[in-house]
CSV table of C-alpha atoms and ligand atoms in Angstrom, one decimal:
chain,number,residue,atom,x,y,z
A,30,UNK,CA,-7.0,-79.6,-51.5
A,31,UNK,CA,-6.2,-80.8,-48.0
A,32,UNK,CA,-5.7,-77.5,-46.1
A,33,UNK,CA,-7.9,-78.9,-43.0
A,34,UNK,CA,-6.5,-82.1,-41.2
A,35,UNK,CA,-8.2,-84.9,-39.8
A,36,UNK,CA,-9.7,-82.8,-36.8
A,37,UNK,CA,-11.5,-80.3,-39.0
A,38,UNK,CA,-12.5,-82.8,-41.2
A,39,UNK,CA,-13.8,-85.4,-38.4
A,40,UNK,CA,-14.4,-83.2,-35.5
A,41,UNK,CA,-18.2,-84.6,-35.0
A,42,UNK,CA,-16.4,-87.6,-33.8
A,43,UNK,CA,-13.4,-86.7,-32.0
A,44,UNK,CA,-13.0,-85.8,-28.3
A,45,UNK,CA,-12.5,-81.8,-29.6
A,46,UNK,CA,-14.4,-79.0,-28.2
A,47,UNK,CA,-14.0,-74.9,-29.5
A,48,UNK,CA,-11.2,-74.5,-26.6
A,49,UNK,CA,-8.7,-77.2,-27.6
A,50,UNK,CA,-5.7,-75.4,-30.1
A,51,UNK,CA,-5.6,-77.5,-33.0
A,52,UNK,CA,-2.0,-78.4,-34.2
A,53,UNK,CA,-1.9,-79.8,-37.7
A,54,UNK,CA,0.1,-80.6,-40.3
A,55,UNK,CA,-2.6,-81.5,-42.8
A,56,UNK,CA,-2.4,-84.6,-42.1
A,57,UNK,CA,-4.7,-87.4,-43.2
A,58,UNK,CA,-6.7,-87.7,-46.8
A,59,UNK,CA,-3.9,-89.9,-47.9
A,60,UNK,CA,-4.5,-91.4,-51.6
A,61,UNK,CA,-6.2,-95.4,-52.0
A,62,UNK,CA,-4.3,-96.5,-54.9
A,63,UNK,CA,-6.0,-99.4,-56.6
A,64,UNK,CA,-3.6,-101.8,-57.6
A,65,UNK,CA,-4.3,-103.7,-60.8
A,66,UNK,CA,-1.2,-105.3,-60.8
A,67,UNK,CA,-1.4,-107.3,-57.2
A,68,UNK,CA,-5.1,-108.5,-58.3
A,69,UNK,CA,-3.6,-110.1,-61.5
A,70,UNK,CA,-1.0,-111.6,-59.8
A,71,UNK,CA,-3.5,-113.0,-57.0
A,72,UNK,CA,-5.9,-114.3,-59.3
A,73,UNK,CA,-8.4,-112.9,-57.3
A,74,UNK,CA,-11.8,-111.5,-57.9
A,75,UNK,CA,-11.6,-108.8,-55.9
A,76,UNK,CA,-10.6,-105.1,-56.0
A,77,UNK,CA,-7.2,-104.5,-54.0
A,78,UNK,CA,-7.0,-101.2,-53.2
A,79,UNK,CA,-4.1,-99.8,-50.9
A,80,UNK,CA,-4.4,-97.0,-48.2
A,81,UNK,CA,-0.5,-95.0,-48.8
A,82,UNK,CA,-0.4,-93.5,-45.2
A,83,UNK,CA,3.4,-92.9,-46.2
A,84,UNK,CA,1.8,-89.5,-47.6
A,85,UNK,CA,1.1,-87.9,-44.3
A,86,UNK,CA,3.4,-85.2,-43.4
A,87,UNK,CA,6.1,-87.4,-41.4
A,88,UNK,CA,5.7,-90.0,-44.0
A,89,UNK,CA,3.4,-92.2,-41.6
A,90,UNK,CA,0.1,-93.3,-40.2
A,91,UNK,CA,1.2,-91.6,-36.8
A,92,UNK,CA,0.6,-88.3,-37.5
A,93,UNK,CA,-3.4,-89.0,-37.6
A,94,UNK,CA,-3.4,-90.3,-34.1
A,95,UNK,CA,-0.5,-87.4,-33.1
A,96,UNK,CA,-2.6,-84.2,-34.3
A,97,UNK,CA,-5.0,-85.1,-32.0
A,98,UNK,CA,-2.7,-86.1,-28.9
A,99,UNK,CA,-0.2,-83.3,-29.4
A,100,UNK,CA,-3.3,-81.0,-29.0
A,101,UNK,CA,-4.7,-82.4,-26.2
A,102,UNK,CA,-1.5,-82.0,-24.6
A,103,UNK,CA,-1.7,-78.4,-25.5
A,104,UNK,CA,-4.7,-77.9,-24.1
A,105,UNK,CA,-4.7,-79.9,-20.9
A,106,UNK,CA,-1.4,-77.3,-20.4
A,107,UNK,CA,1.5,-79.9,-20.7
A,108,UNK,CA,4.5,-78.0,-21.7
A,109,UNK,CA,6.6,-81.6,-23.2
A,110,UNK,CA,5.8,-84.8,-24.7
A,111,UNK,CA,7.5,-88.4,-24.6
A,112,UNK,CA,7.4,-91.4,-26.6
A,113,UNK,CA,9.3,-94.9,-27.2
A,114,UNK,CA,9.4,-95.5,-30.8
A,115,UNK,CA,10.3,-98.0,-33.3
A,116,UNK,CA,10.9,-94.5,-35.4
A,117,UNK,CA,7.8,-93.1,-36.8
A,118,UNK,CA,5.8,-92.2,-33.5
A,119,UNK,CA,9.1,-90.4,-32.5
A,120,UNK,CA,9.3,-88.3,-35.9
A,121,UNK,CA,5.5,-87.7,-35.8
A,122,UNK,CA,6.0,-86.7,-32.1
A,123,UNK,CA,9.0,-84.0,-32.4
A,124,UNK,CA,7.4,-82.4,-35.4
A,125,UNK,CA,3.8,-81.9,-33.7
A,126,UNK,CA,5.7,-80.8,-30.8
A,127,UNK,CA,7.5,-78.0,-32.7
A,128,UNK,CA,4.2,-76.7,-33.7
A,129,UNK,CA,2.5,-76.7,-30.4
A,130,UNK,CA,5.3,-74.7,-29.0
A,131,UNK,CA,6.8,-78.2,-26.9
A,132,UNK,CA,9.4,-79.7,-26.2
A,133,UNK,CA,9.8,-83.4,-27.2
A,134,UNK,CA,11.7,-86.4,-25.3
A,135,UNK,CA,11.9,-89.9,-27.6
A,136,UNK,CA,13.2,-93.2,-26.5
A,137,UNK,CA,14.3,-95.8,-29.1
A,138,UNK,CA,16.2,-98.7,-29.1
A,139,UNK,CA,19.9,-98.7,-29.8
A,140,UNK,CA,20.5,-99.9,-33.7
A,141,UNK,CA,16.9,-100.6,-34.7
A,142,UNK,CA,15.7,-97.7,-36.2
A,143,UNK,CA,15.7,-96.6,-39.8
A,144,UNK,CA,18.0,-93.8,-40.6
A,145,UNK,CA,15.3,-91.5,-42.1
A,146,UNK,CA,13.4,-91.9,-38.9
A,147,UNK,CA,16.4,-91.0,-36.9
A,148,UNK,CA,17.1,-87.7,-38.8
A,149,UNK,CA,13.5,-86.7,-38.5
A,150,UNK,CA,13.8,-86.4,-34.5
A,151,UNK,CA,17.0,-85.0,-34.4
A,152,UNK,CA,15.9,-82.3,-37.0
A,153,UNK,CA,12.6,-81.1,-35.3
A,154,UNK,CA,15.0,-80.4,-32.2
A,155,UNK,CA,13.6,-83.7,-30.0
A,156,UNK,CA,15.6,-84.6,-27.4
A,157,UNK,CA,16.8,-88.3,-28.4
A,158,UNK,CA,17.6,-90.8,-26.6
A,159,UNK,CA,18.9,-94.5,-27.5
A,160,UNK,CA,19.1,-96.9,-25.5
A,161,UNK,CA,20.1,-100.6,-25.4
A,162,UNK,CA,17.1,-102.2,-25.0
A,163,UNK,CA,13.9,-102.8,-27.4
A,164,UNK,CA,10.9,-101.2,-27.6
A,165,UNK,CA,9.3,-102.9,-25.1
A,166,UNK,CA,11.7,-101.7,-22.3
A,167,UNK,CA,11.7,-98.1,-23.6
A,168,UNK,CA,7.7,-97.7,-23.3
A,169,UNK,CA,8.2,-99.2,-20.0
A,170,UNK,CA,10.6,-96.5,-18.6
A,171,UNK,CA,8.2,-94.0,-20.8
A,172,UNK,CA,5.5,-94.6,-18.9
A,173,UNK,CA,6.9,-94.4,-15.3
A,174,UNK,CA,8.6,-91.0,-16.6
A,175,UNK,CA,5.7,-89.7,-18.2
A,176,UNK,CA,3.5,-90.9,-14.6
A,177,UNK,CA,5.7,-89.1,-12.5
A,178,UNK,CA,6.7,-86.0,-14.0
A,179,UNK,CA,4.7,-83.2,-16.1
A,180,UNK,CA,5.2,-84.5,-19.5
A,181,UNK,CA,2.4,-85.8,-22.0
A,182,UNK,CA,2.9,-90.1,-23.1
A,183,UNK,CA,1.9,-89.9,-26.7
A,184,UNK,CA,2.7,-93.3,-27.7
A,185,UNK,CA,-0.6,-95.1,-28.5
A,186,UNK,CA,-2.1,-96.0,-24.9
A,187,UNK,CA,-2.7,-92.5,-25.2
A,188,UNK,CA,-6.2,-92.4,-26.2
A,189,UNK,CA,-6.2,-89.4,-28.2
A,190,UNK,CA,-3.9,-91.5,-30.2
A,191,UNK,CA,-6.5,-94.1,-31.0
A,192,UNK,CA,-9.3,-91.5,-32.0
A,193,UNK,CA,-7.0,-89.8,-34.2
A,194,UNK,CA,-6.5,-92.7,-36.1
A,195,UNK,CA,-9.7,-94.0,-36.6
A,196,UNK,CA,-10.3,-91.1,-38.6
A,197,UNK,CA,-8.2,-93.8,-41.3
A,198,UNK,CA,-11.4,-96.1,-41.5
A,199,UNK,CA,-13.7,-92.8,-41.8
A,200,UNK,CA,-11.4,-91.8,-45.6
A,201,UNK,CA,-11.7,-95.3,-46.3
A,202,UNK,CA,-15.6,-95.7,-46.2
A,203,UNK,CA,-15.6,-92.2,-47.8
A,204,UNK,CA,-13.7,-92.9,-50.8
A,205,UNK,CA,-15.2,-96.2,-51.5
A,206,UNK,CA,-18.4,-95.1,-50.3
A,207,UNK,CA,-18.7,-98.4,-48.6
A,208,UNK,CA,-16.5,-100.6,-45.9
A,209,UNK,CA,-14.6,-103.0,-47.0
A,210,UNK,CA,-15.0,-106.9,-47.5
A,211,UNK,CA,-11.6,-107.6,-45.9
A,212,UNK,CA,-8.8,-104.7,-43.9
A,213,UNK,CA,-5.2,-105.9,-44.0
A,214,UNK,CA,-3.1,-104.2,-41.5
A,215,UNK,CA,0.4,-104.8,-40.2
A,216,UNK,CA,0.1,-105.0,-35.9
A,217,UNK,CA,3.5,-104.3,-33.8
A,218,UNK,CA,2.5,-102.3,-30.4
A,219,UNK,CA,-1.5,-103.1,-31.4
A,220,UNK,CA,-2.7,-99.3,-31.7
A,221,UNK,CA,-3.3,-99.0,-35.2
A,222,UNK,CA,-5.4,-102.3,-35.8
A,223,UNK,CA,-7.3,-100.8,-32.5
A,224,UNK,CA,-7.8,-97.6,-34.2
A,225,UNK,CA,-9.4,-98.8,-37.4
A,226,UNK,CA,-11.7,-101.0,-36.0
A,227,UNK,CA,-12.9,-98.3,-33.8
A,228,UNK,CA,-13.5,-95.8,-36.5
A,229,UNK,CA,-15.3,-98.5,-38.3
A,230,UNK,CA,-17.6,-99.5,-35.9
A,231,UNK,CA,-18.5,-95.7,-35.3
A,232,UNK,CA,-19.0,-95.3,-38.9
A,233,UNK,CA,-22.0,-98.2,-38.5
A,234,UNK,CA,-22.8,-96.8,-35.8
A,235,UNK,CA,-23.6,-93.3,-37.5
A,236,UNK,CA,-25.4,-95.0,-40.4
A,237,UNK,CA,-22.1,-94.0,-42.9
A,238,UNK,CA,-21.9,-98.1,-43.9
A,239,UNK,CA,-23.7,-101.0,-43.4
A,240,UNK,CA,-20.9,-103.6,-43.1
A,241,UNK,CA,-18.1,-104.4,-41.7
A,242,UNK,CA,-14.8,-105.6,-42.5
A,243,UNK,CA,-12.8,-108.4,-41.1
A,244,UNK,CA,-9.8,-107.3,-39.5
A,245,UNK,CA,-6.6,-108.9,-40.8
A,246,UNK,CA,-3.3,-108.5,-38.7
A,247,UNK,CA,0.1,-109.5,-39.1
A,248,UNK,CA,3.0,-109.6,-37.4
A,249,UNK,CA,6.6,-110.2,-38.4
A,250,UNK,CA,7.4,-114.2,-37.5
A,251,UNK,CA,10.4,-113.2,-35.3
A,252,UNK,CA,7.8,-111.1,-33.4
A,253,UNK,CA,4.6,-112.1,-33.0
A,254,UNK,CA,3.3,-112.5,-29.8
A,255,UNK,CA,-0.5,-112.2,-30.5
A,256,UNK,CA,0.1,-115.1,-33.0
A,257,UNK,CA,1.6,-117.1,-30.6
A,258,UNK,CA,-0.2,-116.0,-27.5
A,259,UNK,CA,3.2,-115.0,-25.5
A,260,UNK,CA,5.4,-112.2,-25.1
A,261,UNK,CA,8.6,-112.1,-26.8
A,262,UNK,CA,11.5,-111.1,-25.2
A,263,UNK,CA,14.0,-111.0,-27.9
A,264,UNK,CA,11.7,-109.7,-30.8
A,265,UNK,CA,13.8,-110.0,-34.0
A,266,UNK,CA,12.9,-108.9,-37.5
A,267,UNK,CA,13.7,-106.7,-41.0
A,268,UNK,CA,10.8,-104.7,-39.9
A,269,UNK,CA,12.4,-102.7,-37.3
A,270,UNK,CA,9.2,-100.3,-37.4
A,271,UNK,CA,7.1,-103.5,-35.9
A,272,UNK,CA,9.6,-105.5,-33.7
A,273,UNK,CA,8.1,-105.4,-30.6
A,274,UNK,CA,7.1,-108.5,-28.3
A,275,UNK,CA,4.8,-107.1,-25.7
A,276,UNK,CA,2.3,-104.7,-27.3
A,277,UNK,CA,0.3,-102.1,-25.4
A,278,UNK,CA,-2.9,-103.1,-27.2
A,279,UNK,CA,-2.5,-106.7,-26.9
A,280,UNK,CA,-6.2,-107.0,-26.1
A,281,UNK,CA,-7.7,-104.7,-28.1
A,282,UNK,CA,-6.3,-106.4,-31.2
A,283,UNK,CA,-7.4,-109.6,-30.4
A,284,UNK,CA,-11.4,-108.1,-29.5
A,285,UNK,CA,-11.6,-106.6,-33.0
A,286,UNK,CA,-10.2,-109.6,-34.6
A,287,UNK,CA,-12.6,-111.5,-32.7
A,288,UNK,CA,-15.3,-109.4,-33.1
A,289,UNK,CA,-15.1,-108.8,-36.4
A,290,UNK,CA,-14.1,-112.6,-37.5
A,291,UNK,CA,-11.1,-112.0,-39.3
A,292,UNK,CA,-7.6,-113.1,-37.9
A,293,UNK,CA,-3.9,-112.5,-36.6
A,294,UNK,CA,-1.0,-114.4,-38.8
A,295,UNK,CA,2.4,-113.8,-39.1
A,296,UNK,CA,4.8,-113.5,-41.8
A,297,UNK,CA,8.2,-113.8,-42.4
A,298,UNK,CA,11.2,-111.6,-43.5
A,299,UNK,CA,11.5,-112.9,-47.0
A,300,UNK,CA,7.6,-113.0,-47.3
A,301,UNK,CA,7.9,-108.7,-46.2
A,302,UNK,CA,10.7,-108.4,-48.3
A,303,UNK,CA,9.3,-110.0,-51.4
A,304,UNK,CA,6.2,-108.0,-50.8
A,305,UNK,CA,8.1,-104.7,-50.7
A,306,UNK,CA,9.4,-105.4,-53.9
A,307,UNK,CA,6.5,-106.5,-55.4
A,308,UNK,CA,4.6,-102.9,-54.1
A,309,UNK,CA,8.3,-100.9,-55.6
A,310,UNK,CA,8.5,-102.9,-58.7
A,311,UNK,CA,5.3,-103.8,-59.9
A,312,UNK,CA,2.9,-101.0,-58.4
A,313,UNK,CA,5.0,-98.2,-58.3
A,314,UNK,CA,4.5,-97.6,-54.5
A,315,UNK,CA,7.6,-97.6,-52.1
A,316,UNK,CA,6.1,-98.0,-49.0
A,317,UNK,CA,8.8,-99.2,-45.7
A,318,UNK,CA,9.1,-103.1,-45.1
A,319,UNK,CA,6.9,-103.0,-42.2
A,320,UNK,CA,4.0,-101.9,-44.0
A,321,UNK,CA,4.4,-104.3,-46.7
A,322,UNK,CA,3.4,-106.7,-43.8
A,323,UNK,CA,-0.6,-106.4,-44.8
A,324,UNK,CA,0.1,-107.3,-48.4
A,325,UNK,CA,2.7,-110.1,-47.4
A,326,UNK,CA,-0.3,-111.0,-45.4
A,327,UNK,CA,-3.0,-110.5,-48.1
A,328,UNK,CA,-0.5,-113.4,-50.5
A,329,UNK,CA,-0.3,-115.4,-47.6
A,330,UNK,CA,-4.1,-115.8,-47.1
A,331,UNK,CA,-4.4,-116.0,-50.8
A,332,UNK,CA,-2.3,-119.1,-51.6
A,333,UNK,CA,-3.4,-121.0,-48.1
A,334,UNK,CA,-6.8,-121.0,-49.9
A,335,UNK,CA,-8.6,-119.1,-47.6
A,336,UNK,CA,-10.6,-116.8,-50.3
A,337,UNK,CA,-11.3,-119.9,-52.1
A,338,UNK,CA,-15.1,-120.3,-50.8
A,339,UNK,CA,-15.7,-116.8,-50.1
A,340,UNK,CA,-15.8,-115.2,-53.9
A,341,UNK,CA,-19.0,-114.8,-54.8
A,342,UNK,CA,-20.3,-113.0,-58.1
A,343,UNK,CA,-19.6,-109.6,-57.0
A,344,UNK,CA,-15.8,-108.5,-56.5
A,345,UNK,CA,-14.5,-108.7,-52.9
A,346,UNK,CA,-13.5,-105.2,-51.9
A,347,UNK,CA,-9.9,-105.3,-49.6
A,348,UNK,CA,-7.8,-102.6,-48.4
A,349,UNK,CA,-4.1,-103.3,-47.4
A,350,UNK,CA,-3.0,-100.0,-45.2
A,351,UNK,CA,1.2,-99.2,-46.2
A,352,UNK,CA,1.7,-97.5,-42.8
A,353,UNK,CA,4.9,-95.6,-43.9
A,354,UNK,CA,7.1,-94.4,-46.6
A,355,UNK,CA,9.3,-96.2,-48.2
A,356,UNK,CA,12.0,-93.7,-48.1
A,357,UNK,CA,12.4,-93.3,-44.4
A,358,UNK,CA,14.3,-96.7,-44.5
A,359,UNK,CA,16.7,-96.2,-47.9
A,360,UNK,CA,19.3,-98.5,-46.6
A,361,UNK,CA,16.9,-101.3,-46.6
A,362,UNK,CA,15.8,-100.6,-50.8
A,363,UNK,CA,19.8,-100.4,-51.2
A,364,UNK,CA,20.3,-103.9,-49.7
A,365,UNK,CA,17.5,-104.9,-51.9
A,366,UNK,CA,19.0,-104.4,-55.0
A,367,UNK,CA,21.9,-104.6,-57.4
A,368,UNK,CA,24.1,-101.0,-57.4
A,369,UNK,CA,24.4,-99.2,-60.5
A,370,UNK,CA,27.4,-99.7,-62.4
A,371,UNK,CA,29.5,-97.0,-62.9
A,372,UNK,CA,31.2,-96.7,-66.6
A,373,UNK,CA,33.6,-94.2,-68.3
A,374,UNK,CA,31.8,-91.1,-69.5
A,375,UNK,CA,30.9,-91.7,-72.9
A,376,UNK,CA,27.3,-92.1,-74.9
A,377,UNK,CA,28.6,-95.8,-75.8
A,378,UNK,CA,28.4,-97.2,-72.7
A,379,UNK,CA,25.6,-95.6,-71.7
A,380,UNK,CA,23.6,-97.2,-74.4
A,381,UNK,CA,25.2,-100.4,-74.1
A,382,UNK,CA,23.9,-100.7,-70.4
A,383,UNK,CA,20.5,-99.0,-71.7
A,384,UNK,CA,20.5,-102.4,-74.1
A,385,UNK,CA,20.0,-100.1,-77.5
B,426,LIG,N1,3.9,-99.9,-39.5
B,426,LIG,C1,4.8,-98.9,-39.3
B,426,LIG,C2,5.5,-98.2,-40.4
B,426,LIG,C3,5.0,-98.5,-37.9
B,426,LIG,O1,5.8,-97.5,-37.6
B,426,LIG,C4,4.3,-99.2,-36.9
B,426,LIG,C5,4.5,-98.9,-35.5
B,426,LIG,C6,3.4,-100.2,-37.3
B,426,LIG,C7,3.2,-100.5,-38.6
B,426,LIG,C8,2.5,-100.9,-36.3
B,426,LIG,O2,1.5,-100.1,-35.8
B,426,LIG,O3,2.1,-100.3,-33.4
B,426,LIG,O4,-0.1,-99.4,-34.1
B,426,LIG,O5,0.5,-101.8,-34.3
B,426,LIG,N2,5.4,-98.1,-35.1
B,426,LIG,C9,5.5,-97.6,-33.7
B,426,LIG,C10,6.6,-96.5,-33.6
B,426,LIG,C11,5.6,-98.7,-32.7
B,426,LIG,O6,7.2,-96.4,-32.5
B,426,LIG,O7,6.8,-95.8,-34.6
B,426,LIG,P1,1.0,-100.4,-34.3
């Protein structure tokens, strides 16, 4: 039963003390699903297990890093908080916000947001506003706002944000009872690849594992300015959730891919695409098609041969995370697919399209 949240259930590491109000939503202790299927198909000795962050309570990774600011904000006194958003920091936002009592101010870019994501701000009573530009411009106007008047930034240069989300790497290690060999992760603004490779380390650091993983990042090819080493200016991809060309964390992704020898690739729409599928059709998860950027990735690195001298006797152990639900973005699953056929009413042509 999961009636705590990641800040009961991590406090020991997190910046918490007796005074601050914790606002929760349960989030966190979201399933790792192993997936049988993708190993078959890779042809890979290795267990594949995936982290479904869609099962927080917004449906995304955000709310691990949002308990933890919202309640910071609280306590520090801050009556409102702002984001820009892609879509899921701004649904995670307004919904923390209604339980700390706040009011909540997003910023997202005209057009390039999934509809479910949309809904969830306007229904928690945020303050919404689009505007044309991408998410780059928004978190720029975010933070001179947030700077000069009394209102709480909780996008992920935030720290709090960051220490709320490590607590992803802590489940991890506890589930397995080990780090992983490998940790594929999908990078836009850089926070969340940050995040885990912070909890990770602090995990060695504890004595809770002895290894750690190799960070693996990927970006979407129309934005990918790690990849490429410059900023993007007109980001452009499927994966609205990760088109961003100038992220916040730009640095700190590239120290823990550094540091921890893995690497930062990019993928392409129909490589996110085919991956989303794969994870719907195959797996039975429905995750949104920026998350299916880490097991886009994890094929990618597969067929360019990368594993080929690295599988030893024993299994490689990777985790791919699937930042966020599936169903937040249904237009995109529609545009997938073929639409059902509709038929007159009657048993016979039910059972002809049911091929009996
Ligand atoms: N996956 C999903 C579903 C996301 O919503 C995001 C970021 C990422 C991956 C990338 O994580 O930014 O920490 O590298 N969404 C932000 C938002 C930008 O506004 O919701 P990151």
């Amino acid at each position: 039963m999961n009636i705590k949240g990641v800040i009961e259930r991590y406090k020991e590491y997190l910046p918490v003390t007796e005074k601050t109000p914790i606002i929760t939503l349960c989030e966190g202790n979201t399933p790792l699903v192993r997936a049988v299927e993708l190993e078959k198909m890779l042809n890979l000795n290795a267990e594949v297990y995936l982290k479904f962050e869609g099962q927080n309570p917004t449906g995304s990774f955000k709310d691990r890093g949002m308990t933890l600011a919202v309640s910071k904000a609280k306590e520090e006194g801050m009556q409102a908080v702002m984001c820009a958003s892609t879509g899921n920091t701004s649904a995670s936002a307004s919904a923390y916000a209604v339980r700390a009592g706040m009011k909540s101010f997003v910023v997202i870019p005209e057009g390039n947001i999934a509809l479910g994501k949309l809904a969830q701000a306007l229904i928690h009573g945020a303050t919404v506003i689009a505007i044309n530009g991408n998410f780059d411009v928004a978190l720029k106007l975010v933070r001179e706002i947030t700077d000069e008047y009394p209102v709480a930034l909780v996008n992920s240069i935030n720290p709090y944000r960051i220490e709320g989300q490590k607590t992803g790497s802590f489940e991890i290690c506890d589930d397995l009872g080990f780090a992983p060999d490998y940790h594929f992760i999908p990078v836009g603004n850089a926070g969340n690849i940050t995040a885990y490779w912070k909890g990770y380390k602090e995990y060695k650091e504890a004595g809770k594992i002895n290894n750690l993983p190799k960070m693996m990042g990927f970006q979407a090819a129309g934005a990918c300015p790690i990849v490429e080493g410059r900023v993007f200016e007109h980001p452009e991809t499927i994966a609205t959730a990760i088109r961003i060309g100038n992220p916040a964390s730009w640095k700190m992704a590239e120290a823990a891919r550094d540091e921890s020898g893995g690497l930062i690739d990019k993928v392409t729409d129909d490589e996110i695409i085919e991956s989303y599928k794969i994870l719907a059709k195959n797996v039975g998860v429905f995750c949104e098609p920026a998350s299916a950027a880490s097991v886009a990735g994890l094929i990618k690195t597969v067929k360019s041969g990368y594993f080929n001298d690295k599988q030893a006797d024993i299994k490689l152990k990777i985790v791919c995370i699937l930042t966020g639900h599936g169903l937040k973005d249904p237009d995109r699953a529609i545009k997938c697919v073929s639409s059902p056929e509709t038929v007159e009413a009657n048993k016979e042509n039910i059972l002809k399209l049911m091929g009996y």
